[in-house]
Short mmCIF file of C-alpha atoms in Angstrom, two decimals:
data_model
loop_
_atom_site.label_atom_id
_atom_site.label_comp_id
_atom_site.label_asym_id
_atom_site.label_seq_id
_atom_site.Cartn_x
_atom_site.Cartn_y
_atom_site.Cartn_z
CA MET A 1453 -1.41 104.88 -140.17
CA LEU A 1454 0.36 102.20 -142.22
CA PHE A 1455 1.29 100.22 -139.11
CA SER A 1456 -2.33 100.34 -137.86
CA LEU A 1457 -3.53 99.01 -141.22
CA VAL A 1458 -1.00 96.14 -141.12
CA LEU A 1459 -2.04 95.19 -137.60
CA ALA A 1460 -5.69 95.29 -138.58
CA LEU A 1461 -4.96 92.73 -141.28
CA CYS A 1462 -2.92 90.52 -138.96
CA ALA A 1463 -5.14 90.72 -135.86
CA LEU A 1464 -8.87 90.47 -135.27
CA LYS A 1465 -10.74 91.59 -132.15
CA SER A 1466 -14.20 90.36 -131.22
CA GLU A 1467 -15.86 90.50 -127.79
CA GLY A 1468 -12.60 91.08 -125.93
CA ILE A 1469 -10.66 88.42 -127.84
CA VAL A 1470 -7.61 89.38 -129.89
CA LYS A 1471 -6.29 86.94 -132.50
CA LEU A 1472 -2.72 87.38 -133.72
CA LYS A 1473 -0.93 85.65 -136.55
CA LEU A 1474 1.80 83.45 -135.12
CA ASN A 1475 4.51 83.46 -137.78
CA LYS A 1476 6.53 80.29 -138.22
CA LEU A 1477 10.21 80.60 -139.06
CA PRO A 1478 11.51 78.25 -141.78
CA GLN A 1479 14.46 77.39 -139.51
CA THR A 1480 15.39 77.76 -135.87
CA ALA A 1481 18.70 79.44 -135.02
CA ARG A 1482 20.21 76.02 -134.32
CA GLN A 1483 19.12 74.71 -137.72
CA ALA A 1484 20.32 77.84 -139.52
CA LEU A 1485 23.78 77.56 -137.96
CA LYS A 1486 23.93 73.93 -138.99
CA THR A 1487 23.11 74.53 -142.66
CA ASP A 1488 24.65 77.96 -143.34
CA GLN A 1489 28.46 77.90 -143.34
CA LYS A 1490 28.81 81.69 -143.65
CA LEU A 1491 26.40 82.30 -140.78
CA ARG A 1492 28.18 79.68 -138.66
CA THR A 1493 31.53 81.35 -139.24
CA LEU A 1494 30.09 84.79 -138.52
CA ALA A 1495 28.44 83.58 -135.32
CA SER A 1496 31.57 81.74 -134.19
CA ASP A 1497 33.77 84.80 -134.74
CA TYR A 1498 31.32 87.02 -132.86
CA ASP A 1499 31.03 84.46 -130.04
CA GLU A 1500 34.79 84.57 -129.56
CA PHE A 1501 34.86 88.36 -129.85
CA SER A 1502 32.07 88.77 -127.27
CA SER A 1503 33.33 86.20 -124.77
CA ARG A 1504 34.56 88.85 -122.34
CA SER A 1505 31.24 90.68 -122.52
CA ARG A 1506 29.41 87.40 -121.93
CA ALA A 1507 31.59 86.58 -118.95
CA SER A 1508 30.72 89.94 -117.40
CA LEU A 1509 27.04 88.93 -117.47
CA GLN A 1510 27.49 85.57 -115.75
CA GLY A 1511 25.96 86.98 -112.58
CA ALA A 1512 22.94 88.31 -114.42
CA HIS A 1513 19.40 87.09 -113.74
CA PRO A 1514 19.39 83.46 -114.99
CA VAL A 1515 16.66 81.93 -117.16
CA SER A 1516 17.92 78.36 -117.05
CA VAL A 1517 15.17 76.76 -119.17
CA HIS A 1518 16.03 78.80 -122.25
CA ASN A 1519 18.62 79.46 -124.90
CA PHE A 1520 16.29 80.46 -127.81
CA MET A 1521 18.33 78.35 -130.23
CA ASP A 1522 15.14 76.39 -130.88
CA ALA A 1523 12.51 79.16 -130.91
CA GLN A 1524 10.42 78.90 -134.08
CA TYR A 1525 7.43 81.26 -133.79
CA PHE A 1526 7.14 85.04 -133.53
CA ILE A 1527 4.49 87.76 -133.53
CA GLU A 1528 4.75 91.36 -134.68
CA ILE A 1529 4.22 94.08 -132.09
CA GLY A 1530 4.70 97.84 -132.02
CA ILE A 1531 6.58 99.92 -129.46
CA GLY A 1532 6.20 103.69 -129.29
CA ASN A 1533 3.92 106.33 -130.76
CA PRO A 1534 3.95 106.11 -133.71
CA ALA A 1535 4.62 102.39 -133.39
CA GLN A 1536 7.97 100.88 -134.38
CA THR A 1537 7.47 97.26 -135.44
CA PHE A 1538 9.39 94.30 -133.99
CA LYS A 1539 9.36 90.54 -134.38
CA VAL A 1540 9.28 89.01 -130.91
CA VAL A 1541 9.02 85.47 -129.56
CA PRO A 1542 5.92 85.18 -127.32
CA ASP A 1543 7.64 83.20 -124.59
CA THR A 1544 5.88 81.50 -121.68
CA GLY A 1545 9.30 80.58 -120.25
CA SER A 1546 10.35 84.15 -119.35
CA SER A 1547 8.65 87.37 -118.25
CA ASN A 1548 10.36 90.43 -119.73
CA LEU A 1549 9.82 92.32 -122.98
CA TRP A 1550 13.07 93.38 -124.62
CA VAL A 1551 14.23 94.53 -128.05
CA PRO A 1552 17.54 95.87 -129.43
CA SER A 1553 18.23 99.54 -128.77
CA SER A 1554 19.41 102.30 -131.09
CA HIS A 1555 22.07 102.88 -128.41
CA CYS A 1556 23.81 99.60 -129.28
CA PRO A 1557 27.54 100.08 -129.97
CA ILE A 1558 28.49 99.54 -133.61
CA TRP A 1559 30.40 96.36 -132.73
CA GLU A 1560 27.31 94.59 -131.34
CA LEU A 1561 26.59 92.38 -134.35
CA PRO A 1562 23.16 91.05 -133.23
CA CYS A 1563 21.91 94.65 -132.97
CA ASP A 1564 23.14 95.41 -136.48
CA LEU A 1565 21.27 92.39 -137.84
CA HIS A 1566 17.94 93.32 -136.27
CA LYS A 1567 15.45 96.18 -135.93
CA LYS A 1568 16.36 98.69 -133.19
CA TYR A 1569 14.06 100.79 -130.99
CA ASP A 1570 14.64 104.56 -131.19
CA ALA A 1571 13.16 106.44 -128.23
CA SER A 1572 13.62 109.80 -129.93
CA LYS A 1573 10.93 108.83 -132.46
CA SER A 1574 8.20 108.18 -129.87
CA SER A 1575 6.02 110.85 -128.25
CA ASP A 1576 4.99 108.40 -125.47
CA TYR A 1577 8.52 107.48 -124.40
CA ILE A 1578 9.44 108.05 -120.74
CA LYS A 1579 12.97 107.53 -119.52
CA ASN A 1580 13.54 105.01 -116.73
CA GLY A 1581 17.18 103.92 -116.94
CA THR A 1582 17.16 100.97 -114.52
CA VAL A 1583 19.96 98.54 -115.40
CA PHE A 1584 18.72 95.33 -117.05
CA SER A 1585 20.63 92.08 -117.59
CA ILE A 1586 19.58 88.48 -118.15
CA GLN A 1587 21.51 85.25 -118.78
CA TYR A 1588 20.28 82.51 -121.10
CA GLY A 1589 21.70 79.08 -121.87
CA SER A 1590 23.51 80.10 -125.07
CA GLY A 1591 23.70 83.85 -124.71
CA ALA A 1592 22.90 86.85 -122.58
CA CYS A 1593 21.74 90.38 -122.97
CA SER A 1594 21.91 93.62 -121.03
CA GLY A 1595 20.76 97.20 -121.36
CA PHE A 1596 18.33 99.46 -119.53
CA ILE A 1597 14.63 99.82 -118.82
CA SER A 1598 12.44 102.31 -120.69
CA GLN A 1599 8.71 103.05 -120.73
CA ASP A 1600 6.46 103.42 -123.77
CA THR A 1601 3.21 102.32 -125.40
CA VAL A 1602 3.21 98.74 -126.68
CA THR A 1603 0.77 97.70 -129.42
CA VAL A 1604 -0.24 94.04 -129.66
CA GLY A 1605 -2.79 93.52 -132.40
CA ASP A 1606 -5.25 96.35 -131.81
CA ILE A 1607 -4.54 96.47 -128.07
CA LYS A 1608 -2.54 99.48 -126.93
CA VAL A 1609 -0.81 98.86 -123.60
CA SER A 1610 0.16 102.17 -122.07
CA GLU A 1611 3.12 102.88 -119.77
CA GLN A 1612 4.73 99.49 -120.44
CA LEU A 1613 8.19 98.94 -118.99
CA PHE A 1614 10.54 97.07 -121.34
CA ALA A 1615 14.28 96.66 -121.85
CA GLU A 1616 16.33 98.37 -124.51
CA VAL A 1617 19.14 95.87 -125.06
CA THR A 1618 22.61 97.20 -125.91
CA LYS A 1619 24.65 93.98 -125.51
CA GLU A 1620 23.78 90.55 -126.91
CA PRO A 1621 26.86 88.28 -126.57
CA GLY A 1622 26.61 84.69 -127.81
CA VAL A 1623 25.66 82.92 -131.03
CA ALA A 1624 21.88 82.56 -130.52
CA PHE A 1625 20.96 86.16 -131.29
CA VAL A 1626 23.27 86.37 -134.31
CA ALA A 1627 21.44 83.50 -135.99
CA ALA A 1628 17.96 84.40 -134.73
CA LYS A 1629 15.42 85.72 -137.24
CA PHE A 1630 13.46 87.52 -134.50
CA ASP A 1631 14.32 90.85 -132.89
CA GLY A 1632 13.44 90.27 -129.25
CA ILE A 1633 11.41 88.44 -126.63
CA MET A 1634 7.98 89.11 -125.12
CA GLY A 1635 7.80 87.13 -121.90
CA LEU A 1636 4.44 85.64 -120.90
CA ALA A 1637 5.43 83.96 -117.63
CA PHE A 1638 4.76 85.39 -114.16
CA ASP A 1639 5.98 88.65 -112.69
CA THR A 1640 7.78 86.70 -109.94
CA ILE A 1641 10.65 86.01 -112.36
CA ALA A 1642 10.60 89.36 -114.20
CA VAL A 1643 13.99 91.06 -114.15
CA THR A 1644 13.78 94.43 -112.31
CA GLY A 1645 10.17 93.57 -111.45
CA ALA A 1646 8.87 95.04 -114.71
CA PRO A 1647 5.26 93.81 -115.18
CA PRO A 1648 4.86 91.49 -118.18
CA VAL A 1649 2.85 92.92 -121.08
CA PHE A 1650 0.00 90.47 -120.42
CA TYR A 1651 -0.33 91.71 -116.82
CA ASN A 1652 -0.87 95.25 -118.09
CA MET A 1653 -3.39 94.04 -120.68
CA VAL A 1654 -5.43 92.62 -117.79
CA ASP A 1655 -4.89 95.56 -115.42
CA GLN A 1656 -5.90 98.06 -118.11
CA ASN A 1657 -9.11 96.10 -118.82
CA GLN A 1658 -8.12 95.29 -122.39
CA LEU A 1659 -9.40 91.69 -122.19
CA ASP A 1660 -12.68 90.11 -121.13
CA GLU A 1661 -10.88 87.05 -119.80
CA PRO A 1662 -7.38 86.89 -118.24
CA SER A 1663 -6.03 84.13 -120.46
CA PHE A 1664 -4.21 83.49 -123.73
CA ALA A 1665 -3.91 80.46 -126.00
CA PHE A 1666 -1.56 79.05 -128.64
CA TYR A 1667 -2.31 77.23 -131.87
CA LEU A 1668 0.99 76.08 -133.39
CA ASN A 1669 0.57 75.04 -136.98
CA ARG A 1670 3.49 72.66 -137.54
CA LYS A 1671 2.77 72.05 -141.23
CA VAL A 1672 5.50 73.14 -143.63
CA GLY A 1673 4.97 76.80 -144.44
CA GLY A 1674 2.06 77.03 -142.00
CA ASP A 1675 1.55 79.82 -139.48
CA GLY A 1676 -0.24 79.55 -136.15
CA GLU A 1677 -2.33 81.81 -133.96
CA LEU A 1678 -1.94 83.46 -130.56
CA VAL A 1679 -5.19 84.53 -128.90
CA PHE A 1680 -5.42 86.97 -125.99
CA GLY A 1681 -8.60 87.01 -123.92
CA GLY A 1682 -9.92 83.52 -124.67
CA VAL A 1683 -9.61 80.70 -127.19
CA ASP A 1684 -10.40 80.07 -130.86
CA PRO A 1685 -12.81 77.08 -131.24
CA ASP A 1686 -11.79 76.74 -134.88
CA HIS A 1687 -8.39 75.41 -133.81
CA TYR A 1688 -9.29 72.66 -131.32
CA THR A 1689 -11.76 69.81 -130.88
CA GLY A 1690 -13.32 68.30 -127.76
CA ASP A 1691 -12.95 69.54 -124.21
CA PHE A 1692 -9.95 70.98 -122.42
CA THR A 1693 -8.11 68.97 -119.80
CA TYR A 1694 -6.85 71.35 -117.11
CA VAL A 1695 -3.85 70.94 -114.83
CA PRO A 1696 -3.54 73.30 -111.83
CA LEU A 1697 -0.37 75.36 -111.47
CA THR A 1698 2.07 74.15 -108.85
CA ASN A 1699 4.37 77.16 -109.09
CA LYS A 1700 3.71 80.67 -110.39
CA THR A 1701 7.09 81.40 -111.92
CA TYR A 1702 6.97 79.52 -115.21
CA TRP A 1703 3.66 77.89 -116.14
CA GLU A 1704 4.48 74.84 -114.04
CA PHE A 1705 2.31 71.83 -113.24
CA GLN A 1706 2.54 68.16 -112.36
CA MET A 1707 3.02 65.62 -115.15
CA ASP A 1708 1.65 62.24 -114.02
CA SER A 1709 3.86 60.20 -116.32
CA LEU A 1710 5.75 59.94 -119.61
CA SER A 1711 6.15 56.50 -121.14
CA ILE A 1712 6.80 54.47 -124.27
CA GLY A 1713 4.89 51.21 -124.07
CA SER A 1714 5.65 49.67 -120.67
CA ASP A 1715 8.79 51.77 -120.16
CA SER A 1716 8.27 54.77 -117.88
CA TYR A 1717 10.62 57.77 -117.86
CA CYS A 1718 8.75 60.04 -115.46
CA SER A 1719 6.33 59.63 -112.57
CA ASP A 1720 4.76 62.64 -110.82
CA CYS A 1721 7.28 64.99 -112.42
CA ARG A 1722 7.49 68.76 -112.58
CA ALA A 1723 6.75 70.16 -116.05
CA ILE A 1724 6.18 73.49 -117.78
CA ALA A 1725 4.44 74.46 -121.02
CA ASP A 1726 6.93 76.51 -123.00
CA SER A 1727 6.14 78.36 -126.23
CA GLY A 1728 9.77 79.46 -126.62
CA THR A 1729 11.20 76.16 -127.85
CA SER A 1730 10.37 73.74 -130.66
CA LEU A 1731 11.48 70.75 -128.55
CA LEU A 1732 10.43 68.59 -125.63
CA ALA A 1733 13.25 68.67 -123.10
CA GLY A 1734 13.92 66.74 -119.94
CA PRO A 1735 16.66 65.36 -117.66
CA THR A 1736 19.56 64.20 -119.82
CA ALA A 1737 19.65 60.67 -118.38
CA GLU A 1738 15.96 60.09 -119.22
CA ILE A 1739 16.20 61.77 -122.64
CA LYS A 1740 19.11 59.46 -123.49
CA LYS A 1741 16.87 56.46 -122.75
CA ILE A 1742 14.00 57.91 -124.80
CA ASN A 1743 16.23 58.66 -127.80
CA ASP A 1744 17.69 55.16 -127.60
CA LYS A 1745 14.16 53.70 -127.44
CA ILE A 1746 12.96 55.53 -130.56
CA GLY A 1747 16.15 54.70 -132.45
CA ALA A 1748 17.61 58.19 -132.45
CA VAL A 1749 21.35 58.52 -132.98
CA GLY A 1750 23.45 61.38 -131.60
CA VAL A 1751 24.51 63.85 -134.29
CA ILE A 1752 28.20 63.14 -133.67
CA GLU A 1753 27.64 59.40 -134.05
CA ALA A 1754 25.65 59.89 -137.25
CA GLN A 1755 28.35 62.11 -138.75
CA CYS A 1756 30.99 59.57 -137.74
CA ASP A 1757 29.06 56.76 -139.46
CA GLN A 1758 28.89 58.85 -142.64
CA LEU A 1759 32.66 59.40 -142.48
CA VAL A 1760 33.30 55.67 -142.24
CA GLU A 1761 31.01 54.92 -145.16
CA LYS A 1762 32.50 57.62 -147.39
CA PHE A 1763 36.17 57.91 -146.40
CA ALA A 1764 37.31 54.73 -144.62
CA ASP A 1765 39.49 53.52 -147.51
CA LYS A 1766 40.98 56.98 -148.10
CA ILE A 1767 41.83 57.31 -144.41
CA ILE A 1768 43.54 53.91 -144.41
CA ASP A 1769 45.52 54.77 -147.57
CA MET A 1770 46.66 58.11 -146.13
CA VAL A 1771 47.67 56.52 -142.83
CA LEU A 1772 49.74 53.98 -144.79
CA ALA A 1773 51.35 56.97 -146.54
CA LYS A 1774 52.35 58.35 -143.08
CA VAL A 1775 50.09 61.44 -143.29
CA ASP A 1776 49.22 62.83 -139.83
CA ALA A 1777 45.64 62.96 -138.52
CA GLU A 1778 45.17 66.72 -138.76
CA LYS A 1779 46.29 66.84 -142.40
CA ILE A 1780 44.15 63.81 -143.32
CA CYS A 1781 40.99 65.33 -141.87
CA THR A 1782 41.70 68.76 -143.32
CA THR A 1783 42.35 67.25 -146.75
CA LEU A 1784 39.05 65.37 -146.55
CA GLY A 1785 37.27 68.65 -145.73
CA GLN A 1786 36.18 67.52 -142.26
CA CYS A 1787 37.70 70.26 -140.12
CA ASN A 1788 35.32 73.08 -141.01
CA ASN A 1789 33.15 71.72 -138.21
CA PRO A 1790 34.68 70.84 -134.80
CA LEU A 1791 32.40 67.80 -134.38
CA THR A 1792 33.28 66.16 -137.69
CA CYS A 1793 36.95 67.03 -137.19
CA TYR A 1794 36.89 65.36 -133.78
CA ALA A 1795 35.20 62.26 -135.21
CA CYS A 1796 37.58 62.11 -138.18
CA GLU A 1797 40.71 62.28 -136.04
CA GLY A 1798 39.32 59.48 -133.88
CA LEU A 1799 38.91 57.31 -136.96
CA VAL A 1800 42.48 58.07 -138.07
CA ASN A 1801 43.80 56.96 -134.69
CA ILE A 1802 41.82 53.72 -134.91
CA ALA A 1803 43.27 53.06 -138.38
CA LYS A 1804 46.82 53.64 -137.09
CA ASN A 1805 46.33 51.27 -134.15
CA GLU A 1806 44.83 48.52 -136.30
CA LEU A 1807 47.49 48.85 -139.00
CA ASP A 1808 50.13 48.44 -136.30
CA LYS A 1809 48.43 45.11 -135.54
CA GLN A 1810 48.45 44.30 -139.27
CA SER A 1811 44.65 44.07 -139.26
CA SER A 1812 42.73 43.68 -142.52
CA ARG A 1813 40.79 46.55 -144.09
CA ASP A 1814 37.49 44.93 -143.11
CA THR A 1815 38.64 44.64 -139.50
CA ILE A 1816 39.74 48.30 -139.48
CA LYS A 1817 36.35 49.39 -140.79
CA THR A 1818 34.57 47.30 -138.15
CA GLU A 1819 36.64 48.94 -135.43
CA MET A 1820 35.89 52.37 -136.92
CA GLU A 1821 32.17 51.60 -136.69
CA LYS A 1822 32.60 50.60 -133.05
CA ILE A 1823 34.32 53.87 -132.15
CA CYS A 1824 31.43 55.81 -133.71
CA LYS A 1825 29.02 54.13 -131.30
CA ALA A 1826 31.31 55.02 -128.38
CA LEU A 1827 31.14 58.75 -129.11
CA PRO A 1828 29.08 61.08 -126.83
CA ALA A 1829 25.55 59.79 -126.17
CA SER A 1830 22.39 61.19 -127.72
CA THR A 1831 21.42 63.58 -124.90
CA GLY A 1832 21.75 66.56 -127.22
CA GLU A 1833 20.50 66.84 -130.81
CA ALA A 1834 19.85 63.42 -132.31
CA THR A 1835 18.65 62.18 -135.69
CA VAL A 1836 16.39 59.35 -136.79
CA ASP A 1837 15.95 57.51 -140.07
CA CYS A 1838 13.21 59.33 -142.01
CA ASN A 1839 12.20 56.02 -143.62
CA LYS A 1840 11.36 54.46 -140.25
CA LEU A 1841 8.77 56.94 -138.93
CA ASP A 1842 5.90 54.50 -139.50
CA SER A 1843 7.55 51.84 -137.33
CA MET A 1844 8.61 54.10 -134.46
CA PRO A 1845 6.70 53.97 -131.14
CA ASN A 1846 4.20 56.46 -129.74
CA VAL A 1847 5.03 58.44 -126.61
CA ASP A 1848 2.31 58.79 -123.97
CA ILE A 1849 2.13 61.73 -121.56
CA VAL A 1850 -0.45 61.67 -118.78
CA LEU A 1851 -1.76 64.97 -117.39
CA ALA A 1852 -4.57 65.18 -114.82
CA GLY A 1853 -5.26 61.50 -115.45
CA LYS A 1854 -5.72 61.90 -119.23
CA THR A 1855 -3.34 60.39 -121.77
CA PHE A 1856 -1.94 62.67 -124.47
CA THR A 1857 -0.26 60.65 -127.22
CA LEU A 1858 2.59 61.90 -129.39
CA THR A 1859 3.07 60.00 -132.64
CA PRO A 1860 6.43 59.90 -134.46
CA LYS A 1861 5.14 62.59 -136.82
CA ASP A 1862 4.53 64.76 -133.74
CA TYR A 1863 7.90 64.29 -132.06
CA VAL A 1864 10.19 64.11 -135.11
CA LEU A 1865 11.17 67.42 -136.72
CA GLN A 1866 11.64 67.12 -140.48
CA VAL A 1867 14.07 69.81 -141.62
CA SER A 1868 14.78 70.40 -145.30
CA ALA A 1869 17.88 72.14 -146.63
CA ALA A 1870 19.76 72.03 -149.94
CA GLY A 1871 17.22 69.60 -151.36
CA GLU A 1872 17.64 67.06 -148.56
CA THR A 1873 15.44 66.29 -145.57
CA GLU A 1874 16.86 65.43 -142.16
CA CYS A 1875 14.73 63.96 -139.38
CA ILE A 1876 15.64 65.24 -135.93
CA SER A 1877 14.41 63.86 -132.63
CA GLY A 1878 12.23 66.38 -130.80
CA PHE A 1879 13.65 65.18 -127.47
CA MET A 1880 16.64 67.00 -126.00
CA GLY A 1881 18.40 66.68 -122.65
CA ILE A 1882 18.69 69.66 -120.35
CA ASP A 1883 19.51 69.66 -116.64
CA VAL A 1884 18.29 72.85 -114.97
CA PRO A 1885 19.67 73.93 -111.57
CA ALA A 1886 16.28 73.68 -109.83
CA GLY A 1887 15.39 70.44 -111.65
CA PRO A 1888 14.56 67.85 -112.62
CA LEU A 1889 12.14 69.63 -114.94
CA TRP A 1890 10.36 68.60 -118.14
CA ILE A 1891 9.79 71.31 -120.77
CA LEU A 1892 6.83 70.76 -123.09
CA GLY A 1893 7.57 72.91 -126.13
CA ASP A 1894 6.19 72.86 -129.68
CA VAL A 1895 6.55 69.07 -129.90
CA PHE A 1896 3.68 68.88 -127.39
CA MET A 1897 1.94 72.24 -127.93
CA GLY A 1898 1.73 71.57 -131.68
CA PRO A 1899 -0.66 68.60 -131.54
CA TYR A 1900 -2.40 69.99 -128.43
CA TYR A 1901 -3.97 73.45 -128.38
CA THR A 1902 -2.78 75.11 -125.18
CA LYS A 1903 -4.66 77.61 -123.01
CA PHE A 1904 -2.79 79.58 -120.34
CA ASP A 1905 -5.54 80.44 -117.85
CA PHE A 1906 -4.17 83.21 -115.63
CA GLY A 1907 -7.45 83.85 -113.84
CA ASN A 1908 -7.95 80.25 -112.69
CA GLU A 1909 -4.23 79.47 -112.26
CA GLN A 1910 -4.23 76.49 -114.61
CA VAL A 1911 -3.11 75.31 -118.06
CA GLY A 1912 -5.56 73.58 -120.41
CA PHE A 1913 -4.88 71.21 -123.31
CA ALA A 1914 -7.21 70.10 -126.12
CA LYS A 1915 -6.66 68.27 -129.40
CA ALA A 1916 -5.54 70.79 -132.04
CA ALA A 1917 -7.62 70.99 -135.20
#
């Protein structure tokens, strides 16, 4: 009764349309690991502990576009009768529903940190037992298939197959603030062939229209909305621009182009709309060019620059005192993080080489700055100067002949922690095996309301309101 009341408050149904609150997490798993030292240590220890388990899942069904380190939105659903509530990522980049199981071993840390499904508490549960395993970019999970009633808003989907997960090796699910995943892609990529929840909504005549739509409110503290069975006119303006699907696995379509001014980074490219990531990802070589164009600096380079500014003189003094690199960087507190430790030791080596040449302090600092720029390129997470957003360029994406513009405020993620705000580029490099592929996540779906039209095999975009 209580669960039904909660869902009634969080979901509205009118004329076959179900509106669900799309909850926004204050931090993604990647951001949480970056800012929380205790969580980072816990995740690192578990990652090492679970490495053998992870290796055993390397042959599992791969979902190469995902690692869930950057998932930022979740909905609440119920599984069982009476319903047991779970926070799940509604993910258009995968097709299975899974949640942690009460059968998790006690040493599976991600299970201990999240809500677990208990089949013994549901009168609708039916045993299946088919082995389930799936491999993501930064983690994996395995378990077994079960059948039960799934409640989404006020829709009750009967006889839904889902996975009870008993192993979750890797760091992503330790840091994640959601319990599981509800895949919204096509059944062609569903592990074990289990029909996605949306398929059963349609087959059981729960919706007037076979579609769903996302409104991603990217304002600080703002939540969004996921609609099943249609769209919500309150959250978009103008008409939809539709692109036909080119592949019914992910929600894949052709992207005419992606450019900044006269510089083009994509022409007639494959792309997918992906609700499971806060970023816009693409081939690493092109993302490197885009990040360079917008003035983004790789995280390692930025941390290295900060080290030079803060510790250059101390490093030089300690090298003169014949202190070795490891002790210098440990003393300066830079070896709690492998990236800063790596950068620090590089700076120590530069100082040693320049002192052997009897170079001046100014020359040593100049050479230190040069080595920072030679560190790994900004294909991964990169930062920008928060004070330069107004002068950064727009990014234009053309779909079905229409230009969709992303402003710096659209493609830069402003993350606050410990009273400070960091500006992170929303562009990240990823090379998928069946690529090249562009992944339009929240960076694009935030400013543009997105309709996934299953019935007409197309994806529609309109200006979010």
